[in-house]
Short mmCIF file of C-alpha atoms in Angstrom, two decimals:
data_model
loop_
_atom_site.label_atom_id
_atom_site.label_comp_id
_atom_site.label_asym_id
_atom_site.label_seq_id
_atom_site.Cartn_x
_atom_site.Cartn_y
_atom_site.Cartn_z
CA MET A 648 0.00 0.01 0.00
CA LYS A 649 2.80 2.42 0.89
CA LEU A 650 4.61 1.69 -2.36
CA SER A 651 1.43 2.25 -4.38
CA LEU A 652 0.92 5.65 -2.79
CA ALA A 653 4.48 6.60 -3.59
CA ILE A 654 4.08 5.60 -7.24
CA VAL A 655 0.89 7.67 -7.51
CA ALA A 656 2.58 10.68 -5.88
CA PHE A 657 5.55 10.37 -8.22
CA ALA A 658 3.31 10.08 -11.28
CA LEU A 659 1.41 13.24 -10.28
CA ALA A 660 4.54 15.22 -9.43
CA ILE A 661 6.54 14.67 -12.64
CA PRO A 662 4.05 16.29 -15.11
CA SER A 663 3.50 19.21 -12.73
CA ALA A 664 7.20 19.81 -12.30
CA THR A 665 7.83 19.52 -16.05
CA TYR A 666 5.25 21.98 -17.31
CA ALA A 667 4.74 24.44 -14.47
CA GLN A 668 6.36 27.80 -15.07
CA ASP A 669 5.95 31.43 -14.19
CA SER A 670 5.32 33.57 -17.25
CA THR A 671 4.27 37.00 -18.38
CA ALA A 672 2.14 37.73 -21.40
CA VAL A 673 1.56 40.52 -23.84
CA SER A 674 -2.05 41.51 -24.22
CA LYS A 675 -3.55 41.24 -27.70
CA GLY A 676 -6.45 43.46 -26.76
CA GLU A 677 -8.95 40.62 -26.82
CA TYR A 678 -11.93 40.59 -24.51
CA PRO A 679 -11.43 38.45 -21.35
CA ASN A 680 -12.93 34.95 -21.51
CA THR A 681 -13.04 31.76 -19.51
CA PHE A 682 -9.69 30.68 -20.91
CA SER A 683 -8.01 33.90 -19.79
CA SER A 684 -9.26 33.69 -16.20
CA GLY A 685 -10.87 37.08 -16.51
CA SER A 686 -7.76 38.83 -17.85
CA ALA A 687 -7.02 39.98 -21.37
CA ASN A 688 -3.30 40.07 -20.55
CA VAL A 689 -2.61 36.45 -21.45
CA SER A 690 -0.74 34.47 -24.04
CA PRO A 691 0.06 30.80 -24.75
CA PHE A 692 2.00 29.18 -21.88
CA THR A 693 5.39 28.59 -23.56
CA ASN A 694 9.08 28.55 -22.66
CA GLN A 695 9.54 31.78 -24.59
CA SER A 696 7.18 33.61 -22.21
CA LYS A 697 9.11 32.69 -19.06
CA ARG A 698 10.59 35.51 -17.00
CA PHE A 699 12.29 33.53 -14.25
CA ASN A 700 14.59 30.56 -13.76
CA ASP A 701 12.75 27.65 -12.11
CA TRP A 702 15.30 24.83 -11.95
CA SER A 703 18.15 24.35 -9.50
CA ILE A 704 20.50 21.68 -8.13
CA SER A 705 21.18 21.42 -4.40
CA ALA A 706 23.74 19.50 -2.35
CA GLY A 707 24.68 19.48 1.31
CA VAL A 708 26.22 17.63 4.24
CA GLY A 709 25.07 17.22 7.83
CA VAL A 710 24.75 15.28 11.04
CA PRO A 711 21.92 12.76 11.79
CA LEU A 712 20.88 12.19 15.40
CA LEU A 713 18.67 9.21 16.21
CA GLN A 714 16.16 10.56 18.71
CA SER A 715 13.11 8.30 19.01
CA ALA A 716 14.43 4.71 19.30
CA ASP A 717 15.61 2.07 21.76
CA LEU A 718 19.21 3.01 20.98
CA THR A 719 19.62 6.76 20.48
CA SER A 720 22.38 9.14 19.42
CA ILE A 721 21.56 11.44 22.30
CA LYS A 722 23.11 10.47 25.61
CA ASN A 723 21.68 7.08 26.44
CA GLY A 724 21.99 5.89 30.09
CA ASN A 725 25.66 6.06 30.94
CA GLY A 726 26.66 6.51 27.30
CA LYS A 727 27.47 9.68 25.35
CA ASN A 728 26.21 11.75 22.45
CA LEU A 729 27.11 10.11 19.15
CA PHE A 730 27.30 11.93 15.83
CA GLY A 731 26.94 10.33 12.44
CA TYR A 732 27.19 11.91 8.99
CA SER A 733 24.87 12.54 6.07
CA ALA A 734 24.81 14.05 2.60
CA TYR A 735 22.11 14.86 0.08
CA VAL A 736 21.73 15.85 -3.58
CA SER A 737 18.46 17.11 -5.07
CA ILE A 738 16.97 18.41 -8.30
CA ASP A 739 14.57 21.25 -7.52
CA LYS A 740 11.71 22.56 -9.63
CA ALA A 741 9.80 25.75 -8.71
CA ILE A 742 6.12 25.45 -9.61
CA THR A 743 5.11 28.89 -8.38
CA HIS A 744 6.85 31.62 -6.41
CA ALA A 745 5.76 29.85 -3.19
CA PHE A 746 5.76 26.13 -4.03
CA GLY A 747 8.17 23.67 -5.58
CA ILE A 748 8.98 19.96 -5.83
CA ASN A 749 12.36 18.36 -5.07
CA LEU A 750 13.61 14.93 -6.06
CA GLN A 751 16.21 14.14 -3.37
CA TYR A 752 18.76 11.44 -2.69
CA ASP A 753 20.11 11.02 0.90
CA ARG A 754 23.00 8.94 2.11
CA GLY A 755 24.40 8.71 5.63
CA GLU A 756 25.18 6.80 8.77
CA THR A 757 23.61 7.18 12.21
CA ARG A 758 25.48 6.17 15.37
CA GLN A 759 23.62 5.25 18.52
CA GLY A 760 23.81 3.36 21.77
CA TRP A 761 26.27 3.56 24.70
CA PHE A 762 29.45 3.87 22.63
CA ASN A 763 30.80 4.43 19.13
CA THR A 764 31.17 1.11 17.30
CA LYS A 765 34.65 2.19 16.22
CA ASP A 766 35.67 1.96 19.87
CA SER A 767 35.80 -0.96 22.27
CA ALA A 768 32.81 -1.66 24.53
CA PRO A 769 33.32 0.00 27.93
CA ASP A 770 31.74 -3.00 29.70
CA ALA A 771 30.02 -6.29 28.99
CA SER A 772 26.51 -4.84 29.16
CA ALA A 773 27.12 -1.87 26.83
CA VAL A 774 25.59 -1.93 23.35
CA GLY A 775 26.55 0.26 20.41
CA ALA A 776 25.06 0.42 16.92
CA ARG A 777 25.32 2.14 13.59
CA THR A 778 23.00 2.28 10.60
CA GLN A 779 24.05 3.01 7.02
CA TYR A 780 21.18 4.24 4.90
CA ASP A 781 20.32 5.38 1.35
CA ALA A 782 17.03 7.10 0.58
CA ILE A 783 15.17 8.59 -2.37
CA SER A 784 12.24 10.89 -1.71
CA ILE A 785 9.97 13.49 -3.30
CA LEU A 786 9.62 16.62 -1.22
CA GLY A 787 7.13 19.45 -1.46
CA ASP A 788 8.80 22.85 -0.89
CA ILE A 789 6.76 25.74 0.53
CA ASN A 790 8.33 29.21 0.54
CA PHE A 791 6.82 30.71 3.71
CA SER A 792 8.63 34.02 3.21
CA ASN A 793 6.80 34.62 -0.06
CA LEU A 794 3.49 33.60 1.49
CA LEU A 795 3.89 35.75 4.60
CA ARG A 796 5.91 38.71 3.28
CA ARG A 797 4.26 42.05 4.08
CA VAL A 798 3.21 44.14 1.11
CA ASP A 799 4.81 47.25 2.62
CA ASN A 800 8.15 45.52 3.19
CA HIS A 801 10.55 47.13 0.72
CA SER A 802 13.74 45.77 2.26
CA PRO A 803 16.10 43.65 0.13
CA TYR A 804 14.79 40.09 -0.23
CA ARG A 805 17.81 37.95 0.73
CA TRP A 806 16.48 35.53 3.38
CA ALA A 807 13.71 32.98 2.90
CA LEU A 808 12.14 30.43 5.26
CA HIS A 809 11.16 27.17 3.56
CA GLY A 810 9.16 24.18 4.72
CA TYR A 811 9.64 20.65 3.37
CA ALA A 812 7.63 17.45 3.55
CA GLY A 813 7.55 14.29 1.47
CA VAL A 814 7.70 10.51 1.19
CA GLY A 815 10.16 8.07 -0.29
CA THR A 816 11.89 4.76 -0.01
CA ILE A 817 14.81 4.01 2.32
CA ALA A 818 17.29 1.13 2.31
CA TYR A 819 19.56 0.48 5.29
CA ARG A 820 21.96 -1.91 6.98
CA ALA A 821 21.92 -1.81 10.80
CA TYR A 822 24.95 -3.14 12.75
CA GLN A 823 25.23 -3.86 16.49
CA LYS A 824 28.30 -4.22 18.72
CA ASP A 825 28.09 -5.63 22.23
CA GLY A 826 30.45 -6.27 25.14
CA SER A 827 32.19 -9.05 23.22
CA ASN A 828 33.35 -6.36 20.72
CA ARG A 829 31.85 -8.29 17.87
CA GLN A 830 30.00 -6.23 15.21
CA THR A 831 26.97 -8.01 13.76
CA LEU A 832 24.62 -7.12 10.89
CA MET A 833 21.25 -7.10 12.62
CA THR A 834 18.84 -5.88 9.91
CA GLU A 835 19.04 -5.20 6.20
CA VAL A 836 16.24 -3.56 4.21
CA LYS A 837 16.33 -3.31 0.43
CA PRO A 838 14.92 -0.24 -1.40
CA PHE A 839 11.54 -0.13 -3.14
CA GLN A 840 10.05 -2.80 -0.91
CA LEU A 841 6.80 -2.62 1.04
CA GLY A 842 8.56 -2.00 4.33
CA SER A 843 11.00 0.57 2.96
CA MET A 844 8.65 3.56 2.82
CA PHE A 845 9.49 6.52 5.04
CA PHE A 846 8.40 10.12 5.65
CA GLN A 847 10.44 13.27 6.34
CA ALA A 848 9.54 16.87 7.05
CA GLY A 849 11.36 19.95 8.25
CA THR A 850 12.36 23.51 7.63
CA GLY A 851 15.22 25.39 6.00
CA LEU A 852 16.56 28.93 6.03
CA LYS A 853 17.98 30.11 2.70
CA PHE A 854 20.27 33.05 1.98
CA LYS A 855 20.64 34.41 -1.56
CA VAL A 856 24.33 34.99 -2.19
CA ASN A 857 23.80 36.12 -5.81
CA ARG A 858 21.63 35.32 -8.82
CA ARG A 859 23.22 31.86 -9.10
CA ILE A 860 24.06 30.68 -5.58
CA ASP A 861 21.97 30.13 -2.43
CA ILE A 862 23.16 28.61 0.85
CA GLU A 863 20.73 26.87 3.18
CA GLY A 864 20.64 25.40 6.66
CA ARG A 865 18.04 22.63 7.15
CA LEU A 866 16.64 20.65 10.01
CA MET A 867 14.65 17.58 8.89
CA TYR A 868 12.84 14.97 10.98
CA VAL A 869 12.87 11.47 9.43
CA VAL A 870 10.18 8.92 10.37
CA THR A 871 11.47 5.50 9.26
CA GLY A 872 8.33 3.53 10.18
CA ASP A 873 10.59 0.69 11.33
CA ASP A 874 11.50 -0.39 14.89
CA GLU A 875 14.66 -2.18 13.68
CA PHE A 876 16.40 0.86 12.14
CA ASP A 877 18.42 1.54 15.33
CA GLY A 878 20.25 -1.80 15.20
CA GLY A 879 18.33 -3.32 18.08
CA GLY A 880 17.55 -6.49 16.10
CA ASP A 881 14.16 -8.02 15.46
CA ALA A 882 11.01 -6.46 16.92
CA TYR A 883 10.92 -8.83 19.90
CA SER A 884 14.57 -8.63 20.88
CA ALA A 885 15.54 -7.54 24.39
CA ILE A 886 16.69 -4.16 23.17
CA ASN A 887 13.56 -3.40 21.17
CA LYS A 888 11.36 -4.22 24.17
CA ARG A 889 12.83 -1.34 26.15
CA SER A 890 10.38 1.20 24.72
CA GLU A 891 6.95 1.00 23.14
CA GLN A 892 7.54 3.11 19.99
CA VAL A 893 7.28 1.22 16.77
CA SER A 894 9.24 3.67 14.61
CA ASP A 895 12.86 4.72 14.95
CA ASN A 896 13.09 8.40 14.01
CA PHE A 897 15.98 10.82 13.73
CA PHE A 898 16.84 14.47 13.19
CA ASN A 899 19.10 15.41 10.30
CA ALA A 900 20.76 18.86 10.45
CA THR A 901 22.45 19.86 7.17
CA LEU A 902 24.19 22.80 5.51
CA GLY A 903 23.92 22.97 1.75
CA VAL A 904 24.26 25.07 -1.37
CA SER A 905 21.91 25.51 -4.35
CA LEU A 906 22.91 26.31 -7.92
CA LYS A 907 20.13 28.08 -9.84
CA LEU A 908 19.96 27.14 -13.49
CA GLY A 909 18.71 29.23 -16.44
CA LYS A 910 19.35 32.34 -18.50
CA HIS A 911 17.17 34.78 -16.57
CA GLU A 912 18.32 37.26 -13.96
CA SER A 913 16.19 35.98 -11.06
CA HIS A 914 14.74 32.72 -9.79
CA LEU A 915 11.02 32.19 -9.42
CA MET A 916 11.32 31.28 -5.73
CA TRP A 917 12.84 34.69 -5.03
CA HIS A 918 10.13 36.60 -6.86
CA ASP A 919 7.39 38.30 -4.87
CA PRO A 920 4.45 39.20 -7.19
CA LEU A 921 2.81 41.46 -4.61
CA GLN A 922 6.00 43.49 -4.27
CA GLU A 923 6.12 43.93 -8.02
CA ILE A 924 2.50 45.06 -8.17
CA TYR A 925 2.81 47.48 -5.26
CA TYR A 926 6.08 48.86 -6.65
CA LYS A 927 4.36 49.70 -9.93
CA LEU A 928 1.46 51.31 -8.05
CA ASP A 929 3.89 53.38 -6.00
CA VAL A 930 5.60 54.57 -9.17
CA LEU A 931 2.26 55.61 -10.64
CA ALA A 932 1.27 57.33 -7.39
CA ASN A 933 4.51 59.30 -7.31
CA LYS A 934 4.03 60.37 -10.91
CA ASN A 935 0.52 61.58 -10.11
CA GLN A 936 1.86 63.57 -7.17
CA ASP A 937 4.44 65.22 -9.43
CA ILE A 938 1.70 66.62 -11.68
CA GLU A 939 0.45 69.91 -10.29
CA VAL A 940 -1.95 71.94 -12.40
CA CYS A 941 -1.97 75.73 -12.19
CA LYS A 942 0.74 76.21 -9.58
CA LYS A 943 0.64 79.98 -10.23
CA GLY A 944 -3.14 80.22 -10.61
CA ASP A 945 -5.05 82.09 -13.32
CA ALA A 946 -4.75 85.81 -12.56
CA ASP A 947 -6.75 87.07 -15.55
CA ASN A 948 -9.47 84.38 -15.32
CA ASP A 949 -9.20 83.51 -19.01
CA GLY A 950 -9.19 79.75 -18.39
CA VAL A 951 -5.47 79.35 -19.14
CA CYS A 952 -3.10 78.71 -16.23
CA ASP A 953 -0.48 81.34 -15.58
CA ASP A 954 2.13 78.56 -15.84
CA TRP A 955 1.84 78.75 -19.64
CA ASP A 956 -0.23 81.89 -20.21
CA ARG A 957 1.64 84.19 -22.64
CA GLN A 958 -0.66 87.14 -21.92
CA LEU A 959 -1.27 87.51 -18.20
CA ASP A 960 -3.46 90.66 -18.49
CA THR A 961 -6.13 89.48 -20.93
CA PRO A 962 -9.15 91.82 -20.74
CA ALA A 963 -12.24 90.36 -19.12
CA GLY A 964 -14.56 88.77 -21.67
CA ALA A 965 -11.97 88.32 -24.41
CA ARG A 966 -11.71 85.02 -26.22
CA VAL A 967 -8.22 83.49 -26.00
CA ASP A 968 -6.24 80.76 -27.75
CA GLY A 969 -4.54 77.84 -26.03
CA ALA A 970 -1.64 80.06 -24.96
CA GLY A 971 -3.92 82.58 -23.24
CA VAL A 972 -3.48 85.27 -25.94
CA ALA A 973 -6.55 87.32 -26.82
CA LEU A 974 -7.85 86.36 -30.29
CA ASP A 975 -7.27 88.76 -33.16
CA THR A 976 -8.81 86.94 -36.10
CA ASP A 977 -7.84 89.46 -38.82
CA LEU A 978 -4.42 90.15 -37.31
CA ASP A 979 -4.92 93.94 -37.45
CA GLY A 980 -3.73 94.63 -33.92
CA VAL A 981 -7.22 95.04 -32.48
CA ILE A 982 -8.37 92.03 -30.46
CA ASP A 983 -11.75 90.56 -31.32
CA LEU A 984 -13.26 91.91 -28.09
CA TYR A 985 -12.80 95.51 -29.36
CA ASP A 986 -12.77 94.86 -33.15
CA LYS A 987 -15.88 96.11 -34.94
CA CYS A 988 -14.78 94.22 -38.07
CA VAL A 989 -13.45 90.95 -36.68
CA THR A 990 -12.54 89.35 -40.00
CA VAL A 991 -11.27 92.38 -41.96
CA PRO A 992 -8.03 94.19 -41.03
CA GLY A 993 -8.33 97.87 -40.19
CA PRO A 994 -6.53 100.57 -38.19
CA VAL A 995 -6.89 100.88 -34.45
CA GLU A 996 -8.32 104.39 -34.89
CA ASN A 997 -11.27 102.93 -36.82
CA ASN A 998 -11.95 100.15 -34.28
CA GLY A 999 -10.29 97.57 -36.47
CA CYS A 1000 -12.33 98.33 -39.63
CA PRO A 1001 -10.81 99.45 -42.97
CA VAL A 1002 -11.21 103.12 -43.91
CA ALA A 1003 -13.38 103.56 -47.05
CA THR A 1004 -15.12 106.46 -48.79
CA THR A 1005 -18.41 104.74 -48.35
CA GLY A 1006 -17.88 104.47 -44.63
CA PRO A 1007 -16.44 101.79 -42.40
CA VAL A 1008 -16.94 98.16 -43.35
CA VAL A 1009 -19.05 96.30 -40.83
CA GLU A 1010 -18.55 92.65 -40.01
CA THR A 1011 -21.68 91.56 -41.87
CA GLU A 1012 -20.07 92.67 -45.17
CA THR A 1013 -17.03 90.39 -45.06
CA LYS A 1014 -15.82 87.08 -43.65
CA LEU A 1015 -12.10 87.22 -44.49
CA GLU A 1016 -9.59 86.09 -41.89
CA GLY A 1017 -5.77 85.83 -41.84
CA ILE A 1018 -3.51 82.95 -40.76
CA GLU A 1019 -0.15 82.54 -38.97
CA PHE A 1020 2.86 80.35 -39.86
CA ASP A 1021 5.52 78.43 -37.98
CA LEU A 1022 9.06 79.84 -37.86
CA ASN A 1023 10.97 79.51 -41.16
CA SER A 1024 8.00 77.70 -42.78
CA ASP A 1025 5.58 78.38 -45.59
CA ARG A 1026 3.42 75.32 -44.86
CA ILE A 1027 -0.28 75.95 -44.32
CA LEU A 1028 -1.20 74.43 -40.94
CA PRO A 1029 -4.24 72.10 -40.71
CA SER A 1030 -5.73 74.40 -38.05
CA ASN A 1031 -5.94 77.18 -40.67
CA THR A 1032 -8.07 75.17 -43.13
CA PRO A 1033 -11.43 76.40 -41.74
CA ILE A 1034 -10.27 80.05 -42.02
CA LEU A 1035 -9.18 79.62 -45.65
CA ASN A 1036 -12.35 77.74 -46.59
CA ASN A 1037 -14.33 80.65 -45.15
CA ALA A 1038 -12.26 83.04 -47.32
CA VAL A 1039 -13.06 80.94 -50.41
CA ASN A 1040 -16.78 81.29 -49.76
CA TYR A 1041 -16.56 85.05 -49.20
CA ILE A 1042 -14.37 85.86 -52.23
CA ASN A 1043 -16.56 83.75 -54.51
CA SER A 1044 -19.65 85.62 -53.29
CA SER A 1045 -18.09 89.09 -53.76
CA ASN A 1046 -17.42 91.11 -56.92
CA GLY A 1047 -14.08 92.52 -55.78
CA SER A 1048 -10.52 91.30 -56.06
CA TYR A 1049 -7.99 90.89 -53.23
CA ASN A 1050 -4.33 91.03 -52.41
CA VAL A 1051 -2.96 87.97 -50.59
CA ILE A 1052 -0.16 89.56 -48.51
CA GLY A 1053 2.62 87.52 -46.89
CA ALA A 1054 4.88 88.74 -44.10
CA THR A 1055 7.62 87.45 -41.76
CA ASP A 1056 9.16 88.30 -38.42
CA THR A 1057 12.59 89.99 -38.20
CA ARG A 1058 14.70 86.87 -37.94
CA GLY A 1059 16.80 86.18 -41.08
CA THR A 1060 18.15 88.49 -43.77
CA ASP A 1061 15.96 90.91 -45.73
CA ALA A 1062 16.40 88.95 -48.96
CA TYR A 1063 15.53 85.63 -47.34
CA ASN A 1064 12.48 87.04 -45.57
CA GLN A 1065 11.25 88.62 -48.80
CA LYS A 1066 11.32 85.27 -50.61
CA LEU A 1067 9.76 83.47 -47.61
CA SER A 1068 6.88 85.98 -47.52
CA GLU A 1069 6.28 85.52 -51.25
CA ARG A 1070 6.18 81.73 -50.85
CA ARG A 1071 3.66 82.08 -48.02
CA ALA A 1072 1.45 84.37 -50.08
CA ASN A 1073 1.65 82.13 -53.16
CA ASN A 1074 0.86 79.00 -51.13
CA VAL A 1075 -2.31 80.64 -49.75
CA LYS A 1076 -3.24 81.94 -53.20
CA ASN A 1077 -2.78 78.50 -54.76
CA TYR A 1078 -4.88 76.94 -51.99
CA LEU A 1079 -7.73 79.35 -52.67
CA ILE A 1080 -7.56 78.79 -56.45
CA LYS A 1081 -7.45 75.02 -55.96
CA ASN A 1082 -10.61 75.28 -53.88
CA GLY A 1083 -12.57 77.30 -56.46
CA VAL A 1084 -11.54 80.97 -56.36
CA GLN A 1085 -11.05 82.59 -59.78
CA THR A 1086 -7.38 83.32 -60.55
CA GLY A 1087 -8.12 86.91 -61.63
CA LYS A 1088 -9.51 87.82 -58.20
CA LEU A 1089 -6.23 87.18 -56.37
CA GLN A 1090 -2.75 88.69 -56.40
CA ALA A 1091 0.07 87.34 -54.17
CA ILE A 1092 2.35 89.96 -52.61
CA GLY A 1093 5.34 89.39 -50.33
CA LYS A 1094 6.33 92.20 -47.98
CA GLY A 1095 9.05 90.35 -46.05
CA GLU A 1096 9.80 91.91 -42.69
CA LYS A 1097 8.68 95.39 -43.77
CA ASP A 1098 5.05 94.76 -42.77
CA LEU A 1099 5.26 93.93 -39.07
CA LYS A 1100 2.06 93.69 -37.10
CA TYR A 1101 4.15 94.48 -34.02
CA PRO A 1102 6.89 96.92 -35.19
CA GLU A 1103 8.47 96.92 -31.76
CA CYS A 1104 9.70 93.39 -32.45
CA GLU A 1105 12.88 94.62 -34.14
CA PRO A 1106 14.92 92.59 -33.41
CA ALA A 1107 12.75 89.54 -32.62
CA THR A 1108 14.46 89.01 -29.26
CA LYS A 1109 12.72 92.11 -27.90
CA CYS A 1110 9.29 90.44 -28.04
CA PRO A 1111 7.64 87.33 -26.66
CA GLU A 1112 7.19 84.49 -29.13
CA TRP A 1113 3.46 85.02 -29.57
CA LYS A 1114 4.11 88.52 -31.03
CA ASN A 1115 6.76 87.15 -33.38
CA ARG A 1116 4.28 84.48 -34.48
CA ALA A 1117 1.69 87.17 -35.15
CA ASN A 1118 4.23 88.86 -37.45
CA ARG A 1119 4.59 85.62 -39.46
CA ARG A 1120 1.28 85.84 -41.29
CA VAL A 1121 -0.72 86.01 -44.47
CA TYR A 1122 -3.76 88.31 -44.58
CA PHE A 1123 -6.19 89.63 -47.21
CA GLU A 1124 -6.60 93.19 -48.45
CA ALA A 1125 -9.30 94.38 -50.81
CA LYS A 1126 -7.96 96.14 -53.94
#
């Protein structure tokens, strides 16, 4: 029965150890479904998606002490404490960050009784024994530090408490030496037999030296399930009648080293998912705290924070652009709030309307607007398309003809600025013609830097950028 259980446990453990991995996935933007466990951030479970190493090899040496038996390693009667030796090698597979499976081989020798069998018997009644054993077992490995680690613990993760438990098969040869100083083989058990099953459990404390090496101290308790393991002879011998226990058990204290295998930087058993999640949340929280809107307020109440407002004294009620500058649609120097002819340029003295013999032009008579350009560019910006389309409709509905006048700011030479202003004017003219305006109604004129909307911007360094931008323009003038 014991052997059958071991076979079943082994059969269940091997597939789990082979295919279990920790992985990360790249979301394909698909809607969560039953196969994605409620998360769209999934992908096929493959070796390519692994982020962590999950295999390691461990080895160690130690001291076994027979504790629960008729002959013990701990001071027995008038005897003394006797120390044996042990060694182990294991192949370790991490299933998750908190659980793994180890296939382990143990070899050692316990020493028990009143004296060491290498020595002579102190008297005729003294009995000494030793037991050589070999064992193979499957151990479950629980990483308690990952299970119990506080989410607000941001200290370096270098120590880990592990718990182990598992079953296996043990083979041993138990020898006894009495007062006659003769050493006799009392019991021999072969491996993989019905009576060779055993159980062991314990704890270990690991220290991460680097990404490849861990060292670990373990204390395991081995339950042999056999009353003859201590060398006392058959179950009804005089020695084995001294106590009622039916299983000889021993402690095994070891010190070992683990070599972590794989190409990744970290091992799965040293990864704390909660720490990773909370770290990312902290980063996001810190970024949110760094963003402060309107540190300096909005002194002119134009809806644009003073942090990036280029005109801090906008008159109340004036419409502004994204930079907080009062709108001047026709670029005549009179903001729309005070301009009686919002879309037609005119002098300040005439409230922004052109001077004509028939009287000032009112806004209902025209819908022409001007546009601005980027520095050193004659490209028509997409934001200006509605203004130019409005000009197309107006010019087509009027009987007059118009000058398309290009201008620049004061950066660059006179000759360069003259050519740049001509290109700007011609680009606007060509746009209007392409969209249906008759060629004869338009004339492109470049005035270079001689037609500044803000003459005080000579040189350009004397003015803020929004005034220089206003100088880089194309506007319309009736002939």
